[in-house]
mmCIF file of C-alpha atoms in Angstrom:
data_model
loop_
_atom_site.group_PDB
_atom_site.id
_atom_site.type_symbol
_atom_site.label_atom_id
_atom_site.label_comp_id
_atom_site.label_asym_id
_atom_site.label_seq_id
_atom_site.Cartn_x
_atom_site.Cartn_y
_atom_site.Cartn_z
ATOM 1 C CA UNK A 1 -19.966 6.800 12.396
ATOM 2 C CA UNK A 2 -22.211 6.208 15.989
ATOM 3 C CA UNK A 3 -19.590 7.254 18.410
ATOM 4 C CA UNK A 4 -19.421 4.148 21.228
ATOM 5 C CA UNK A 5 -20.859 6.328 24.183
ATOM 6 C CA UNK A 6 -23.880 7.230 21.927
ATOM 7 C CA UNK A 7 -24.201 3.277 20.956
ATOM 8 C CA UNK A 8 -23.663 2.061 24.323
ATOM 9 C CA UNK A 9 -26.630 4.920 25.808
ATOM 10 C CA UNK A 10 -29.033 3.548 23.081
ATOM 11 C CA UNK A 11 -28.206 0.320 23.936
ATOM 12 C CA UNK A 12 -28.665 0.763 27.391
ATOM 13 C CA UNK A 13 -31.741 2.622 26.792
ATOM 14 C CA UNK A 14 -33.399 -0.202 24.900
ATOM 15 C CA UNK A 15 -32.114 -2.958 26.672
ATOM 16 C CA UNK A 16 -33.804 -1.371 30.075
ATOM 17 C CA UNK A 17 -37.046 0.060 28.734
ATOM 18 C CA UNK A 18 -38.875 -3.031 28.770
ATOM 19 C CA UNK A 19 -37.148 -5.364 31.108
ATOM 20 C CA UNK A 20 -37.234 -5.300 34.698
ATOM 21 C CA UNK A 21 -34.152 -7.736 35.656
ATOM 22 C CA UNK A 22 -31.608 -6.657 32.897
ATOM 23 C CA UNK A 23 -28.631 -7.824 33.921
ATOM 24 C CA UNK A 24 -28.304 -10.677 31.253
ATOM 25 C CA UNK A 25 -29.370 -8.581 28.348
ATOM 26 C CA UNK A 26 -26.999 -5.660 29.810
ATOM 27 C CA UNK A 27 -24.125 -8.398 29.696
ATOM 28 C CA UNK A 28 -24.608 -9.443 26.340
ATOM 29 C CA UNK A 29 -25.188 -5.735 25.548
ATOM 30 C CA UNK A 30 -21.485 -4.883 26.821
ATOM 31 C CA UNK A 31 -19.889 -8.083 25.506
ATOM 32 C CA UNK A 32 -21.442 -7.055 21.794
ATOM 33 C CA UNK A 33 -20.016 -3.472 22.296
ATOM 34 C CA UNK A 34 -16.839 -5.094 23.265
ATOM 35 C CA UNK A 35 -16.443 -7.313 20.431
ATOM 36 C CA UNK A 36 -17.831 -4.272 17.876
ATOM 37 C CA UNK A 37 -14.760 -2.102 19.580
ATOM 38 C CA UNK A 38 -11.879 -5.254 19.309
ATOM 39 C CA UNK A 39 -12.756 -5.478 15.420
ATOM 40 C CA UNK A 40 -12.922 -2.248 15.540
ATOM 41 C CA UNK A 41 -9.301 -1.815 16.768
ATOM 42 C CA UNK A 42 -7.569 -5.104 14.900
ATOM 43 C CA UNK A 43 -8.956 -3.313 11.737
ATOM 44 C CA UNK A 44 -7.360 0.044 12.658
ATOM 45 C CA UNK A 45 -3.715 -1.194 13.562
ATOM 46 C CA UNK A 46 -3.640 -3.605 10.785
ATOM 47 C CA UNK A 47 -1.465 -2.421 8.074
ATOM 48 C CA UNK A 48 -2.893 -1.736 4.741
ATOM 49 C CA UNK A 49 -1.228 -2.139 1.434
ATOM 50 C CA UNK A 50 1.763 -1.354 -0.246
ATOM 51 C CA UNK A 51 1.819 0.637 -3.215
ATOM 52 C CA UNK A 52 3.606 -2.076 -4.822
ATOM 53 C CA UNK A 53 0.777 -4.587 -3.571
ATOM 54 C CA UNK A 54 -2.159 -2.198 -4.462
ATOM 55 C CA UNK A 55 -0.405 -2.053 -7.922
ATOM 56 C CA UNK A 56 0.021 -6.171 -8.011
ATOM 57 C CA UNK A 57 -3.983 -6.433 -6.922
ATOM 58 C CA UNK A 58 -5.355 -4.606 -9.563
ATOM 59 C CA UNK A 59 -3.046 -6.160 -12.692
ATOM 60 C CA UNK A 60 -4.113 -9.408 -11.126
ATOM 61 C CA UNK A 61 -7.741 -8.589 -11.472
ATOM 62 C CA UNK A 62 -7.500 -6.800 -14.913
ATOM 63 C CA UNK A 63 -5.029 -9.611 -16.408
ATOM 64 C CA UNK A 64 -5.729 -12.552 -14.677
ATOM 65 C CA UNK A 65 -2.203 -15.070 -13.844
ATOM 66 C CA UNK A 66 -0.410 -12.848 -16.873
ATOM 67 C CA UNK A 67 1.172 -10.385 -14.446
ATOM 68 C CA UNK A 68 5.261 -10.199 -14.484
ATOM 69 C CA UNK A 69 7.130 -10.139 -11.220
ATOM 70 C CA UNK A 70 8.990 -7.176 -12.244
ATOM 71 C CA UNK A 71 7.377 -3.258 -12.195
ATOM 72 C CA UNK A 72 9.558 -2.760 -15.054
ATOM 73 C CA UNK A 73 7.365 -4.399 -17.185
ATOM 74 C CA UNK A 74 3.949 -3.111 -15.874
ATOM 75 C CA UNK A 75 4.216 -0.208 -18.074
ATOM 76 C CA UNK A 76 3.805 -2.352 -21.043
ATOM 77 C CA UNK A 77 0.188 -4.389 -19.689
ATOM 78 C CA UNK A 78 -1.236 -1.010 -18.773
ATOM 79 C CA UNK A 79 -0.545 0.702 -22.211
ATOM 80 C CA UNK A 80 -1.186 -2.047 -24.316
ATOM 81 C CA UNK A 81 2.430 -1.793 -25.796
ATOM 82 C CA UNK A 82 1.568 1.918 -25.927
ATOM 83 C CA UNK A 83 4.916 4.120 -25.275
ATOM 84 C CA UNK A 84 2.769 6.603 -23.625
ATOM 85 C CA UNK A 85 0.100 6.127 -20.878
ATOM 86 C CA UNK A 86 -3.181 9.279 -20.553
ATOM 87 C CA UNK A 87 -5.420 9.142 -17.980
ATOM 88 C CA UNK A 88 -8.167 8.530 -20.381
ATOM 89 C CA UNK A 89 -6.088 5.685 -22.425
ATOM 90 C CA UNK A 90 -8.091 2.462 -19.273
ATOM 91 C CA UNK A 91 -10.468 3.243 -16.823
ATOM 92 C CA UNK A 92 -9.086 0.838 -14.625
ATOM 93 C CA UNK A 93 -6.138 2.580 -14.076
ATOM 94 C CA UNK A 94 -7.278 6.377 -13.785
ATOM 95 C CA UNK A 95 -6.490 6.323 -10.591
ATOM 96 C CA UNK A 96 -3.082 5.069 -10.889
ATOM 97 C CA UNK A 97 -2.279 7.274 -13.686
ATOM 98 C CA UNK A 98 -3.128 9.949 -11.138
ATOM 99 C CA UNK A 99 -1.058 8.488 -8.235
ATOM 100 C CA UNK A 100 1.966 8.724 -10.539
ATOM 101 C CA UNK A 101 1.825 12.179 -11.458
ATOM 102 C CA UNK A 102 0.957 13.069 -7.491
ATOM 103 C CA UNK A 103 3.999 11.176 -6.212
ATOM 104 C CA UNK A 104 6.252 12.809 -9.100
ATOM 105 C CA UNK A 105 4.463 16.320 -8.815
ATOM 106 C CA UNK A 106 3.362 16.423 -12.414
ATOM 107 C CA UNK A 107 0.041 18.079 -13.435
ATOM 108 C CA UNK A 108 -3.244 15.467 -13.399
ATOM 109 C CA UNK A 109 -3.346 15.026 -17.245
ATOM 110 C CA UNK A 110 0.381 14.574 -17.799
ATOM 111 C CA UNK A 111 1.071 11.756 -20.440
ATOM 112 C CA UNK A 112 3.198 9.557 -18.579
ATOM 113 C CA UNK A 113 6.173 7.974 -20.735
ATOM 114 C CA UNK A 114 8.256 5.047 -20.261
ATOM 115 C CA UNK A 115 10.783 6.747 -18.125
ATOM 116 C CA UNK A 116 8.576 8.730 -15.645
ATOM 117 C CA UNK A 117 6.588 5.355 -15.104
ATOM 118 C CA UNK A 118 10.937 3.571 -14.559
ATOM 119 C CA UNK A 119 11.525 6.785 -12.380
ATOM 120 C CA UNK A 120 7.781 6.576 -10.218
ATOM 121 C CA UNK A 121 8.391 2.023 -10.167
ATOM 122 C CA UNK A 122 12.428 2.897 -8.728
ATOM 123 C CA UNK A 123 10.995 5.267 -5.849
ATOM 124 C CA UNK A 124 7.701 3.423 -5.076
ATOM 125 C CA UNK A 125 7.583 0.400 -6.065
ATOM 126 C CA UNK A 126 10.249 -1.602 -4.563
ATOM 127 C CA UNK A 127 10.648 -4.005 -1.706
ATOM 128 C CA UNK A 128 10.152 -1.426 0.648
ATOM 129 C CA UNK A 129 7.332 0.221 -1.153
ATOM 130 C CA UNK A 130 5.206 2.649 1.352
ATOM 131 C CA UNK A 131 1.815 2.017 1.982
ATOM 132 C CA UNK A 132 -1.086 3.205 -0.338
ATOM 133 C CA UNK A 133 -2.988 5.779 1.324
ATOM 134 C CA UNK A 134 -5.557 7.828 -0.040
ATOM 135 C CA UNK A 135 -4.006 10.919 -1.722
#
């Protein structure tokens, strides 16, 4: 990442080098660095994701307009009607498979069952599911 000071410097330095009235080319210079430091910032404070949503987003793009409402019945679209659920059973949710058994404090390869997936949807996956950060 090109720390602002550093950016505005090089900027500065290239913008002068050649040009012997740079005050228009500075202006646009510190209105770019501006606008680079607002997105910047809006991108920052914006909230990201709820678990829940995170979880909606990728059922939506694995089983397009066939996901339930309910977490409840998640389980059963991920597993395939499976009653258990590995890591290695759908690449497409490894990483969800994962975030269960981090947010339950089970080992990385524990088959997760019906009832761990109920007790992991009740805690996390609610209306006021927390947001999905990187674990």
């Amino acid at each position: 990442m090109i720390r602002p000071a550093l950016a505005t410097a090089w900027l500065c330095s290239t913008v002068f080098a050649a040009d012997p009235d740079p005050t228009e080319k500075y202006a646009r210079a510190v209105k770019a660095e501006d606008e680079v430091s607002r997105k910047l910032a809006e991108r920052v404070a914006k909230p990201g994701d709820s678990e829940r949503e995170k979880w909606f987003k990728r059922l939506d793009e694995v089983f397009t307009n066939k996901v339930p409402p309910t977490a409840a019945d998640w389980f059963d679209l991920v597993t395939a009607g499976r009653p258990e659920w590995t890591r290695d059973s759908s690449r497409y949710f490894a990483e969800f498979h994962e975030r269960i058994c981090y947010r339950l404090d089970l080992k990385k390869d524990t088959v997760v069952t019906r009832d761990l997936f109920a007790a992991y949807a009740d805690r996390f996956l609610g209306p006021d599911s927390p947001p999905w950060r990187v674990l």
